[in-house]
mmCIF file of C-alpha atoms (C1' of nucleotides) in Angstrom:
data_model
loop_
_atom_site.group_PDB
_atom_site.id
_atom_site.type_symbol
_atom_site.label_atom_id
_atom_site.label_comp_id
_atom_site.label_asym_id
_atom_site.label_seq_id
_atom_site.Cartn_x
_atom_site.Cartn_y
_atom_site.Cartn_z
ATOM 1 C CA UNK R 1173 11.498 27.933 -1.459
ATOM 2 C CA UNK R 1174 15.906 26.888 -0.855
ATOM 3 C CA UNK R 1175 17.972 29.583 -2.781
ATOM 4 C CA UNK R 1176 18.948 28.022 -5.731
ATOM 5 C CA UNK R 1177 22.562 29.492 -5.843
ATOM 6 C CA UNK R 1178 25.089 27.638 -8.341
ATOM 7 C CA UNK R 1179 24.317 24.138 -8.811
ATOM 8 C CA UNK R 1180 25.764 23.739 -11.936
ATOM 9 C CA UNK R 1181 28.253 21.088 -11.109
ATOM 10 C CA UNK R 1182 28.845 17.559 -12.491
ATOM 11 C CA UNK R 1183 28.685 15.317 -9.672
ATOM 12 C CA UNK R 1184 25.681 13.031 -9.009
ATOM 13 C CA UNK R 1185 24.138 15.403 -7.104
ATOM 14 C CA UNK R 1186 22.828 17.506 -10.226
ATOM 15 C CA UNK R 1187 22.017 14.949 -12.222
ATOM 16 C CA UNK R 1188 18.427 14.648 -10.981
ATOM 17 C CA UNK R 1189 17.890 18.546 -11.807
ATOM 18 C CA UNK R 1190 18.905 18.566 -15.107
ATOM 19 C CA UNK R 1191 17.131 15.313 -15.941
ATOM 20 C CA UNK R 1192 14.002 16.809 -14.663
ATOM 21 C CA UNK R 1193 14.241 19.647 -16.775
ATOM 22 C CA UNK R 1194 14.673 17.650 -19.697
ATOM 23 C CA UNK R 1195 12.202 15.432 -19.022
ATOM 24 C CA UNK R 1196 9.554 17.931 -18.015
ATOM 25 C CA UNK R 1197 9.895 19.692 -20.882
ATOM 26 C CA UNK R 1198 9.433 16.948 -23.452
ATOM 27 C CA UNK R 1199 6.114 16.734 -21.613
ATOM 28 C CA UNK R 1200 5.627 20.329 -21.547
ATOM 29 C CA UNK R 1201 5.447 20.252 -17.829
ATOM 30 C CA UNK R 1202 6.960 22.936 -15.749
ATOM 31 C CA UNK R 1203 10.043 23.276 -13.580
ATOM 32 C CA UNK R 1204 8.966 24.519 -10.177
ATOM 33 C CA UNK R 1205 9.821 25.139 -6.577
ATOM 34 C CA UNK R 1206 8.394 22.402 -5.205
ATOM 35 C CA UNK R 1207 9.632 19.640 -7.467
ATOM 36 C CA UNK R 1208 12.882 20.561 -7.112
ATOM 37 C CA UNK R 1209 12.752 21.015 -3.331
ATOM 38 C CA UNK R 1210 11.108 17.368 -3.152
ATOM 39 C CA UNK R 1211 14.231 15.721 -5.632
ATOM 40 C CA UNK R 1212 16.866 17.859 -3.723
ATOM 41 C CA UNK R 1213 15.461 16.039 -0.383
ATOM 42 C CA UNK R 1214 15.005 12.742 -1.606
ATOM 43 C CA UNK R 1215 18.683 13.151 -2.915
ATOM 44 C CA UNK R 1216 19.807 13.751 0.368
ATOM 45 C CA UNK R 1217 17.989 11.144 2.150
ATOM 46 C CA UNK R 1218 18.958 8.021 0.960
ATOM 47 C CA UNK R 1219 16.120 5.582 2.346
ATOM 48 C CA UNK R 1220 12.123 5.799 1.256
ATOM 49 C CA UNK R 1221 10.048 8.424 2.400
ATOM 50 C CA UNK R 1222 6.791 8.905 3.186
ATOM 51 C CA UNK R 1223 4.855 11.729 1.742
ATOM 52 C CA UNK R 1224 3.977 13.077 5.293
ATOM 53 C CA UNK R 1225 7.743 12.992 5.959
ATOM 54 C CA UNK R 1226 8.754 14.732 2.576
ATOM 55 C CA UNK R 1227 6.133 17.211 3.807
ATOM 56 C CA UNK R 1228 7.528 17.636 7.396
ATOM 57 C CA UNK R 1229 11.020 18.084 5.929
ATOM 58 C CA UNK R 1230 9.914 20.763 3.523
ATOM 59 C CA UNK R 1231 8.202 22.736 6.575
ATOM 60 C CA UNK R 1232 9.979 25.870 5.998
ATOM 61 C CA UNK R 1233 8.498 27.613 3.559
ATOM 62 C CA UNK R 1234 7.507 24.296 2.045
ATOM 63 C CA UNK R 1235 4.738 23.327 -0.131
ATOM 64 C CA UNK R 1236 1.407 21.807 0.406
ATOM 65 C CA UNK R 1237 0.996 18.173 1.143
ATOM 66 C CA UNK R 1238 -1.618 18.013 -1.418
ATOM 67 C CA UNK R 1239 1.208 19.160 -3.730
ATOM 68 C CA UNK R 1240 3.659 16.637 -2.854
ATOM 69 C CA UNK R 1241 1.277 13.814 -3.500
ATOM 70 C CA UNK R 1242 0.646 15.524 -6.966
ATOM 71 C CA UNK R 1243 4.472 15.844 -7.465
ATOM 72 C CA UNK R 1244 5.116 12.060 -6.580
ATOM 73 C CA UNK R 1245 2.420 10.784 -9.058
ATOM 74 C CA UNK R 1246 4.363 12.891 -11.629
ATOM 75 C CA UNK R 1247 7.846 11.901 -10.746
ATOM 76 C CA UNK R 1248 6.726 8.302 -10.485
ATOM 77 C CA UNK R 1249 4.843 8.651 -14.095
ATOM 78 C CA UNK R 1250 8.051 9.862 -15.441
ATOM 79 C CA UNK R 1251 10.334 7.025 -13.689
ATOM 80 C CA UNK R 1252 12.289 9.567 -11.669
ATOM 81 C CA UNK R 1253 10.802 8.168 -8.282
ATOM 82 C CA UNK R 1254 10.246 4.754 -7.334
ATOM 83 C CA UNK R 1255 7.331 3.859 -5.259
ATOM 84 C CA UNK R 1256 7.258 1.218 -2.493
ATOM 85 C CA UNK R 1257 5.047 -0.685 -0.361
ATOM 86 C CA UNK R 1258 6.506 -2.029 2.903
ATOM 87 C CA UNK R 1259 2.928 -3.525 3.928
ATOM 88 C CA UNK R 1260 1.555 -0.958 6.418
ATOM 89 C CA UNK R 1261 -0.518 1.220 4.084
ATOM 90 C CA UNK R 1262 1.656 4.124 3.403
ATOM 91 C CA UNK R 1263 3.400 4.942 0.314
ATOM 92 C CA UNK R 1264 7.185 5.221 0.091
ATOM 93 C CA UNK R 1265 9.298 6.937 -2.511
ATOM 94 C CA UNK R 1266 12.987 7.285 -3.361
ATOM 95 C CA UNK R 1267 14.917 8.661 -6.130
ATOM 96 C CA UNK R 1268 15.635 6.821 -9.260
ATOM 97 C CA UNK R 1269 19.542 7.194 -9.489
ATOM 98 C CA UNK R 1270 21.650 6.415 -12.291
ATOM 99 C CA UNK R 1271 24.119 4.257 -10.991
ATOM 100 C CA UNK R 1272 25.014 0.567 -10.196
ATOM 101 C CA UNK R 1273 22.553 1.609 -6.845
ATOM 102 C CA UNK R 1274 19.759 2.163 -9.154
ATOM 103 C CA UNK R 1275 17.942 -0.983 -8.674
ATOM 104 C CA UNK R 1276 17.712 -2.428 -5.312
ATOM 105 C CA UNK R 1277 15.776 -3.714 -2.280
ATOM 106 C CA UNK R 1278 14.965 -3.364 1.123
ATOM 107 C CA UNK R 1279 15.325 -5.454 4.445
ATOM 108 C CA UNK R 1280 12.557 -3.760 6.687
ATOM 109 C CA UNK R 1281 12.683 -4.563 10.793
ATOM 110 C CA UNK R 1282 8.860 -5.643 11.461
ATOM 111 C CA UNK R 1283 9.563 -4.478 14.693
ATOM 112 C CA UNK R 1284 11.497 -0.967 14.390
ATOM 113 C CA UNK R 1285 10.642 -0.313 10.885
ATOM 114 C CA UNK R 1286 14.786 0.139 10.240
ATOM 115 C CA UNK R 1287 15.082 0.188 6.567
ATOM 116 C CA UNK R 1288 18.421 -1.326 5.407
ATOM 117 C CA UNK R 1289 19.033 -1.401 1.689
ATOM 118 C CA UNK R 1290 20.033 -4.498 -0.287
ATOM 119 C CA UNK R 1291 22.103 -3.761 -3.591
ATOM 120 C CA UNK R 1292 22.153 -7.546 -4.240
ATOM 121 C CA UNK R 1293 19.550 -8.360 -7.031
ATOM 122 C CA UNK R 1294 19.071 -11.403 -9.123
ATOM 123 C CA UNK R 1295 15.679 -11.240 -10.361
ATOM 124 C CA UNK R 1296 16.586 -9.864 -13.599
ATOM 125 C CA UNK R 1297 16.692 -13.303 -14.988
ATOM 126 C CA UNK R 1298 13.388 -14.158 -13.472
ATOM 127 C CA UNK R 1299 12.206 -10.917 -14.971
ATOM 128 C CA UNK R 1300 12.736 -12.659 -18.966
ATOM 129 C CA UNK R 1301 11.333 -16.017 -17.919
ATOM 130 C CA UNK R 1302 8.490 -14.904 -16.357
ATOM 131 C CA UNK R 1303 7.661 -12.633 -19.016
ATOM 132 C CA UNK R 1304 8.503 -15.273 -21.407
ATOM 133 C CA UNK R 1305 6.274 -17.664 -19.415
ATOM 134 C CA UNK R 1306 3.235 -15.869 -19.879
ATOM 135 C CA UNK R 1307 3.471 -13.506 -22.762
ATOM 136 C CA UNK R 1308 3.688 -10.436 -20.556
ATOM 137 C CA UNK R 1309 5.853 -6.921 -22.056
ATOM 138 C CA UNK R 1310 7.720 -4.596 -19.972
ATOM 139 C CA UNK R 1311 7.919 -6.968 -17.087
ATOM 140 C CA UNK R 1312 9.741 -5.009 -13.659
ATOM 141 C CA UNK R 1313 9.701 -6.730 -10.035
ATOM 142 C CA UNK R 1314 9.688 -5.480 -6.469
ATOM 143 C CA UNK R 1315 11.078 -7.675 -3.926
ATOM 144 C CA UNK R 1316 11.389 -6.686 -0.181
ATOM 145 C CA UNK R 1317 12.688 -8.348 2.448
ATOM 146 C CA UNK R 1318 11.000 -8.665 6.207
ATOM 147 C CA UNK R 1319 12.608 -9.634 9.518
ATOM 148 C CA UNK R 1320 13.662 -8.220 12.776
ATOM 149 C CA UNK R 1321 16.739 -6.354 13.326
ATOM 150 C CA UNK R 1322 19.833 -7.166 15.833
ATOM 151 C CA UNK R 1323 18.652 -4.348 17.778
ATOM 152 C CA UNK R 1324 14.796 -5.457 18.463
ATOM 153 C CA UNK R 1325 16.496 -9.155 18.756
ATOM 154 C CA UNK R 1326 18.001 -8.136 22.335
ATOM 155 C CA UNK R 1327 15.808 -5.190 23.110
ATOM 156 C CA UNK R 1328 13.810 -7.770 25.125
ATOM 157 C CA UNK R 1329 9.796 -6.839 24.873
ATOM 158 C CA UNK R 1330 9.235 -3.234 25.751
ATOM 159 C CA UNK R 1331 5.478 -2.803 25.077
ATOM 160 C CA UNK R 1332 6.001 0.112 22.806
ATOM 161 C CA UNK R 1333 2.736 0.453 21.185
ATOM 162 C CA UNK R 1334 3.325 0.772 17.719
ATOM 163 C CA UNK R 1335 0.374 1.579 15.750
ATOM 164 C CA UNK R 1336 -0.926 -1.337 13.719
ATOM 165 C CA UNK R 1337 -0.448 0.689 10.667
ATOM 166 C CA UNK R 1338 3.506 0.474 10.921
ATOM 167 C CA UNK R 1339 5.770 -2.204 9.825
ATOM 168 C CA UNK R 1340 5.840 -3.299 13.144
ATOM 169 C CA UNK R 1341 4.327 -6.321 15.467
ATOM 170 C CA UNK R 1342 6.352 -5.702 18.968
ATOM 171 C CA UNK I 700 6.027 -21.505 -21.495
ATOM 172 C CA UNK I 701 4.735 -23.211 -18.530
ATOM 173 C CA UNK I 702 0.944 -23.613 -18.765
ATOM 174 C CA UNK I 703 -0.849 -24.069 -15.190
ATOM 175 C CA UNK I 704 -1.518 -27.703 -16.026
ATOM 176 C CA UNK I 705 -3.769 -28.467 -13.678
ATOM 177 C CA UNK I 706 -6.681 -26.720 -11.632
ATOM 178 C CA UNK I 707 -5.748 -26.328 -7.949
ATOM 179 C CA UNK I 708 -9.396 -25.634 -6.934
ATOM 180 C CA UNK I 709 -10.472 -28.383 -4.535
ATOM 181 C CA UNK I 710 -7.483 -30.580 -3.392
ATOM 182 C CA UNK I 711 -6.820 -28.878 -0.367
ATOM 183 C CA UNK I 712 -10.258 -27.800 0.138
ATOM 184 C CA UNK I 713 -11.042 -28.982 3.506
ATOM 185 C CA UNK I 714 -8.020 -28.191 5.269
ATOM 186 C CA UNK I 715 -8.432 -24.484 6.002
ATOM 187 C CA UNK I 716 -11.534 -25.493 8.749
ATOM 188 C CA UNK I 717 -9.913 -27.942 10.874
ATOM 189 C CA UNK I 718 -7.064 -25.963 10.531
ATOM 190 C CA UNK I 719 -8.629 -22.689 11.697
ATOM 191 C CA UNK I 720 -10.384 -24.745 14.318
ATOM 192 C CA UNK I 721 -7.466 -26.194 15.886
ATOM 193 C CA UNK I 722 -5.230 -22.836 15.677
ATOM 194 C CA UNK I 723 -8.094 -20.845 17.149
ATOM 195 C CA UNK I 724 -8.587 -23.069 20.234
ATOM 196 C CA UNK I 725 -4.868 -22.731 20.913
ATOM 197 C CA UNK I 726 -5.544 -19.036 21.348
ATOM 198 C CA UNK I 727 -8.887 -19.235 23.113
ATOM 199 C CA UNK I 728 -10.169 -17.671 20.204
ATOM 200 C CA UNK I 729 -13.698 -18.806 18.688
ATOM 201 C CA UNK I 730 -14.925 -20.454 15.524
ATOM 202 C CA UNK I 731 -17.457 -17.945 14.019
ATOM 203 C CA UNK I 732 -19.563 -18.369 11.196
ATOM 204 C CA UNK I 733 -17.810 -14.447 9.836
ATOM 205 C CA UNK I 734 -14.529 -16.456 10.137
ATOM 206 C CA UNK I 735 -15.367 -19.724 8.555
ATOM 207 C CA UNK I 736 -17.251 -17.897 5.673
ATOM 208 C CA UNK I 737 -14.307 -15.866 4.823
ATOM 209 C CA UNK I 738 -11.960 -18.807 4.808
ATOM 210 C CA UNK I 739 -14.505 -20.689 2.750
ATOM 211 C CA UNK I 740 -14.200 -17.798 0.331
ATOM 212 C CA UNK I 741 -10.552 -17.508 0.156
ATOM 213 C CA UNK I 742 -10.208 -21.082 -0.463
ATOM 214 C CA UNK I 743 -12.659 -20.714 -3.471
ATOM 215 C CA UNK I 744 -11.229 -17.910 -4.862
ATOM 216 C CA UNK I 745 -7.453 -18.510 -5.675
ATOM 217 C CA UNK I 746 -6.237 -14.995 -6.260
ATOM 218 C CA UNK I 747 -5.749 -12.374 -3.567
ATOM 219 C CA UNK I 748 -8.863 -10.389 -2.524
ATOM 220 C CA UNK I 749 -9.264 -7.027 -0.783
ATOM 221 C CA UNK I 750 -11.646 -6.906 2.311
ATOM 222 C CA UNK I 751 -14.286 -4.965 0.107
ATOM 223 C CA UNK I 752 -14.284 -7.485 -2.752
ATOM 224 C CA UNK I 753 -14.645 -10.372 0.603
ATOM 225 C CA UNK I 754 -17.306 -7.922 1.536
ATOM 226 C CA UNK I 755 -19.119 -8.203 -1.539
ATOM 227 C CA UNK I 756 -19.113 -11.395 -2.359
ATOM 228 C CA UNK I 757 -20.508 -12.387 1.007
ATOM 229 C CA UNK I 758 -23.236 -10.323 0.578
ATOM 230 C CA UNK I 759 -26.130 -12.806 1.003
ATOM 231 C CA UNK I 760 -26.214 -12.737 4.812
ATOM 232 C CA UNK I 761 -22.589 -11.938 5.047
ATOM 233 C CA UNK I 762 -20.556 -9.957 8.112
ATOM 234 C CA UNK I 763 -19.782 -6.172 8.610
ATOM 235 C CA UNK I 764 -16.925 -4.848 6.762
ATOM 236 C CA UNK I 765 -15.249 -3.811 10.105
ATOM 237 C CA UNK I 766 -15.929 -7.793 10.910
ATOM 238 C CA UNK I 767 -13.764 -8.309 7.693
ATOM 239 C CA UNK I 768 -10.744 -6.178 8.382
ATOM 240 C CA UNK I 769 -11.121 -7.507 12.046
ATOM 241 C CA UNK I 770 -10.792 -11.014 11.020
ATOM 242 C CA UNK I 771 -8.138 -10.440 8.211
ATOM 243 C CA UNK I 772 -5.737 -9.271 11.035
ATOM 244 C CA UNK I 773 -6.370 -12.013 13.309
ATOM 245 C CA UNK I 774 -5.647 -14.368 10.280
ATOM 246 C CA UNK I 775 -2.986 -12.794 8.984
ATOM 247 C CA UNK I 776 -1.212 -12.954 12.548
ATOM 248 C CA UNK I 777 -2.190 -16.764 12.792
ATOM 249 C CA UNK I 778 -0.304 -17.547 9.375
ATOM 250 C CA UNK I 779 -3.565 -18.692 7.849
ATOM 251 C CA UNK I 780 -4.083 -15.678 5.402
ATOM 252 C CA UNK I 781 -1.305 -13.594 3.748
ATOM 253 C CA UNK I 782 -1.850 -10.061 2.650
ATOM 254 C CA UNK I 783 0.040 -8.736 -0.536
ATOM 255 C CA UNK I 784 0.349 -4.969 -1.544
ATOM 256 C CA UNK I 785 0.429 -4.569 -5.542
ATOM 257 C CA UNK I 786 1.142 -0.752 -5.050
ATOM 258 C CA UNK I 787 -2.552 0.592 -5.318
ATOM 259 C CA UNK I 788 -2.949 1.836 -1.819
ATOM 260 C CA UNK I 789 -4.946 -1.685 -1.307
ATOM 261 C CA UNK I 790 -4.274 -4.177 0.848
ATOM 262 C CA UNK I 791 -5.162 -7.897 -0.497
ATOM 263 C CA UNK I 792 -5.312 -11.363 1.030
ATOM 264 C CA UNK I 793 -4.837 -14.816 -0.202
ATOM 265 C CA UNK I 794 -5.157 -18.202 1.746
ATOM 266 C CA UNK I 795 -1.846 -19.917 2.859
ATOM 267 C CA UNK I 796 -2.455 -23.293 1.540
ATOM 268 C CA UNK I 797 -0.344 -26.083 3.224
ATOM 269 C CA UNK I 798 0.966 -27.769 -0.450
ATOM 270 C CA UNK I 799 3.820 -27.026 -2.941
ATOM 271 C CA UNK I 800 1.205 -23.881 -3.852
ATOM 272 C CA UNK I 801 2.250 -22.607 -0.455
ATOM 273 C CA UNK I 802 4.660 -20.001 -1.497
ATOM 274 C CA UNK I 803 4.311 -18.374 -4.502
ATOM 275 C CA UNK I 804 4.392 -14.761 -6.431
ATOM 276 C CA UNK I 805 1.974 -12.657 -8.631
ATOM 277 C CA UNK I 806 2.319 -11.000 -12.068
ATOM 278 C CA UNK I 807 0.086 -8.313 -12.188
ATOM 279 C CA UNK I 808 -0.674 -6.400 -15.400
ATOM 280 C CA UNK I 809 -0.196 -2.818 -14.983
ATOM 281 C CA UNK I 810 -2.909 -2.367 -17.235
ATOM 282 C CA UNK I 811 -5.658 -4.580 -16.881
ATOM 283 C CA UNK I 812 -4.860 -5.711 -13.036
ATOM 284 C CA UNK I 813 -5.112 -9.567 -14.191
ATOM 285 C CA UNK I 814 -2.905 -11.472 -11.817
ATOM 286 C CA UNK I 815 -1.016 -14.902 -12.751
ATOM 287 C CA UNK I 816 0.248 -16.752 -9.791
ATOM 288 C CA UNK I 817 3.927 -17.493 -10.155
ATOM 289 C CA UNK I 818 5.004 -20.663 -8.300
ATOM 290 C CA UNK I 819 8.297 -20.420 -9.101
ATOM 291 C CA UNK I 820 10.553 -19.169 -6.118
ATOM 292 C CA UNK I 821 14.239 -19.090 -5.826
ATOM 293 C CA UNK I 822 14.582 -16.340 -2.711
ATOM 294 C CA UNK I 823 14.876 -18.428 -0.061
ATOM 295 C CA UNK I 824 18.756 -18.866 -0.112
ATOM 296 C CA UNK I 825 18.456 -14.924 -0.594
ATOM 297 C CA UNK I 826 16.976 -14.610 2.559
ATOM 298 C CA UNK I 827 19.458 -16.787 4.272
ATOM 299 C CA UNK I 828 22.043 -14.356 2.897
ATOM 300 C CA UNK I 829 20.485 -11.148 3.377
ATOM 301 C CA UNK I 830 19.833 -12.489 7.090
ATOM 302 C CA UNK I 831 23.346 -13.438 7.556
ATOM 303 C CA UNK I 832 24.627 -10.512 6.020
ATOM 304 C CA UNK I 833 22.674 -8.231 8.373
ATOM 305 C CA UNK I 834 22.252 -9.451 11.202
ATOM 306 C CA UNK I 835 18.464 -9.727 11.068
ATOM 307 C CA UNK I 836 16.452 -13.139 12.260
ATOM 308 C CA UNK I 837 12.824 -14.801 10.973
ATOM 309 C CA UNK I 838 13.436 -12.677 7.527
ATOM 310 C CA UNK I 839 10.795 -13.643 5.010
ATOM 311 C CA UNK I 840 10.653 -11.684 1.597
ATOM 312 C CA UNK I 841 7.656 -10.502 -0.739
ATOM 313 C CA UNK I 842 8.141 -10.308 -4.640
ATOM 314 C CA UNK I 843 5.738 -9.151 -7.334
ATOM 315 C CA UNK I 844 6.234 -8.825 -10.900
ATOM 316 C CA UNK I 845 4.231 -6.505 -12.928
ATOM 317 C CA UNK I 846 4.059 -6.136 -16.633
ATOM 318 C CA UNK I 847 1.980 -5.808 -19.689
ATOM 319 C CA UNK I 848 -0.377 -8.709 -20.327
ATOM 320 C CA UNK I 849 -0.866 -10.273 -23.691
ATOM 321 C CA UNK I 850 -4.354 -8.693 -23.861
ATOM 322 C CA UNK I 851 -3.515 -5.215 -23.008
ATOM 323 C CA UNK I 852 -0.511 -5.243 -25.382
ATOM 324 C CA UNK I 853 -2.962 -5.519 -28.105
ATOM 325 C CA UNK I 854 -5.742 -3.415 -26.799
ATOM 326 C CA UNK I 855 -4.170 -0.358 -28.028
ATOM 327 C CA UNK I 856 -1.351 1.602 -26.716
ATOM 328 C CA UNK I 857 -1.587 2.852 -23.154
ATOM 329 C CA UNK I 858 1.789 4.311 -22.671
ATOM 330 C CA UNK I 859 2.106 5.029 -18.892
ATOM 331 C CA UNK I 860 -1.083 6.389 -18.380
ATOM 332 C CA UNK I 861 -1.756 3.963 -15.450
ATOM 333 C CA UNK I 862 -4.546 4.753 -13.047
ATOM 334 C CA UNK I 863 -3.897 5.605 -9.697
ATOM 335 C CA UNK I 864 -5.639 3.748 -7.601
ATOM 336 C CA UNK I 865 -6.280 0.358 -9.548
ATOM 337 C CA UNK I 866 -3.696 -1.382 -11.074
ATOM 338 C CA UNK I 867 -5.139 -0.453 -14.283
ATOM 339 C CA UNK I 868 -5.696 1.937 -16.634
ATOM 340 C CA UNK I 869 -8.023 0.698 -19.602
ATOM 341 C "C1'" DC H 953 -22.364 -17.732 32.658
ATOM 342 C "C1'" DT H 954 -18.135 -15.218 30.276
ATOM 343 C "C1'" DG H 955 -15.409 -13.285 27.853
ATOM 344 C "C1'" DG H 956 -14.500 -13.089 22.891
ATOM 345 C "C1'" DT H 957 -17.359 -11.435 18.832
ATOM 346 C "C1'" DT H 958 -20.174 -8.396 15.893
ATOM 347 C "C1'" DG H 959 -22.644 -4.643 13.945
ATOM 348 C "C1'" DC H 960 -23.165 0.144 13.820
ATOM 349 C "C1'" DA H 961 -21.660 4.102 13.598
ATOM 350 C "C1'" DA H 962 -18.393 7.522 14.247
ATOM 351 C "C1'" DA H 963 -13.356 8.544 14.098
ATOM 352 C "C1'" DC H 964 -8.965 8.217 11.684
ATOM 353 C "C1'" DA H 965 -5.813 8.246 8.285
ATOM 354 C "C1'" DA H 966 -4.188 8.312 3.379
ATOM 355 C "C1'" DT H 967 -4.975 9.948 -0.824
ATOM 356 C "C1'" DT H 968 -7.854 12.611 -4.285
ATOM 357 C "C1'" DT H 969 -9.953 16.726 -6.469
ATOM 358 C "C1'" DG H 970 -12.820 21.353 -7.071
ATOM 359 C "C1'" DC H 971 -11.450 25.958 -7.756
ATOM 360 C "C1'" DA H 972 -9.634 30.500 -7.804
ATOM 361 C "C1'" DA H 973 -5.318 32.688 -7.574
ATOM 362 C "C1'" DC H 974 -0.364 32.202 -9.008
ATOM 363 C "C1'" DC H 975 3.783 31.546 -11.853
ATOM 364 C "C1'" DC H 976 6.614 29.590 -15.288
ATOM 365 C "C1'" DA H 977 7.775 29.384 -20.297
ATOM 366 C "C1'" DT B 1261 -0.563 35.855 -22.149
ATOM 367 C "C1'" DG B 1262 -2.116 31.235 -21.394
ATOM 368 C "C1'" DG B 1263 -1.701 27.115 -19.976
ATOM 369 C "C1'" DG B 1264 0.040 24.439 -15.964
ATOM 370 C "C1'" DT B 1265 0.400 24.491 -11.006
ATOM 371 C "C1'" DT B 1266 -0.373 25.493 -6.097
ATOM 372 C "C1'" DG B 1267 -2.684 26.123 -1.842
ATOM 373 C "C1'" DC B 1268 -6.538 25.337 0.632
ATOM 374 C "C1'" DA B 1269 -10.114 23.007 1.920
ATOM 375 C "C1'" DA B 1270 -13.654 19.653 0.841
ATOM 376 C "C1'" DA B 1271 -14.459 15.153 -0.810
ATOM 377 C "C1'" DT B 1272 -13.244 10.395 -1.055
ATOM 378 C "C1'" DT B 1273 -11.681 5.816 0.163
ATOM 379 C "C1'" DG B 1274 -8.959 2.500 3.436
ATOM 380 C "C1'" DT B 1275 -9.170 1.116 7.848
ATOM 381 C "C1'" DT B 1276 -9.457 1.438 12.831
ATOM 382 C "C1'" DT B 1277 -12.129 1.606 17.311
ATOM 383 C "C1'" DG B 1278 -15.991 2.667 20.728
ATOM 384 C "C1'" DC B 1279 -19.585 0.523 22.853
ATOM 385 C "C1'" DA B 1280 -23.570 -2.109 23.280
ATOM 386 C "C1'" DA B 1281 -25.941 -6.332 22.073
ATOM 387 C "C1'" DC B 1282 -24.591 -11.493 20.984
ATOM 388 C "C1'" DC B 1283 -23.170 -16.184 21.151
ATOM 389 C "C1'" DA B 1284 -19.747 -20.014 21.426
ATOM 390 C "C1'" DG B 1285 -17.732 -22.644 24.943
#
DNA sequence: CTGGTTGCAAACAATTTGCAACCCA
DNA sequence: TGGGTTGCAAATTGTTTGCAACCAG
């Protein structure tokens, strides 16, 4: 596993870990290497990652893929990670931050799968309206945009055989 | 408080078939039994269905599951059907209607998986803004709401013990 | 006829689970 | 020490594909 060293700084980077510690303790869950490594990784990448990508990135002395799946379930349940579905049948995860960046959406290129973060959100009021109209509680929402990015618009029609699974069309 | 005033079960009943015919012909594709049956079924259920559910519903003299997968790909490609991901790793499909009902979203109970249709949409302008801001073209969006329905609120407290696969827990 | 379609089975891919060894609190 | 965790492998489940038989145009 990655050498822990001294990571007691107070910058944003350190938050997830201390947060993890306290939250895990509340549930009599343990702070393990894999869990720390996964959060570390998610903190570095700002884009959503699939479990396979996480597994690959943790390759050096990394943990088992099954452990990653189990960890993502746990972290999602604890609200430290958020799951996204871009329509290709593969789950993607992002760290839930505490800053203004916390809630955001994505703009995904249906051609090259590029992902752009969209901080703009406006659905909060809608959530309230929807909840009231149907008597639901704890209403949240997921909103993603899909389109063709500038590069793909110019990149002619190179028949790059992208699997049907990828958020791709060309 | 916006009760779904009227039932939208028959008004646009006949459209899909004729629409299918013309659209398929344009692509030198054939009008087959399975395809008609699937559209018929989707026209009756106004809620999104999984391929497995479609397969089960077509049980009597129905078609192969593989055929359903293939058909859904085709129909999605032709814009006659829309795919939804509710976060449980299973694709769901709905018929694309031509009326005001065409574009809508869902409110899914994270407890019992009940699905409520939300006609209200307001993201159109956002699409334009997002597209312009990032140079994307043909931008669309997917928006789903999640919460706890009235019944589940009363049926005891199930914290966040959300099931893995099904958007269900109780 | 004839190329698009289907059924069936096998292949794939994403995700889950049983279990013994292992490790943090 | 003990119960939560992990790795490994096997099992599940969702989805795709190869191929011969089949059918709509």
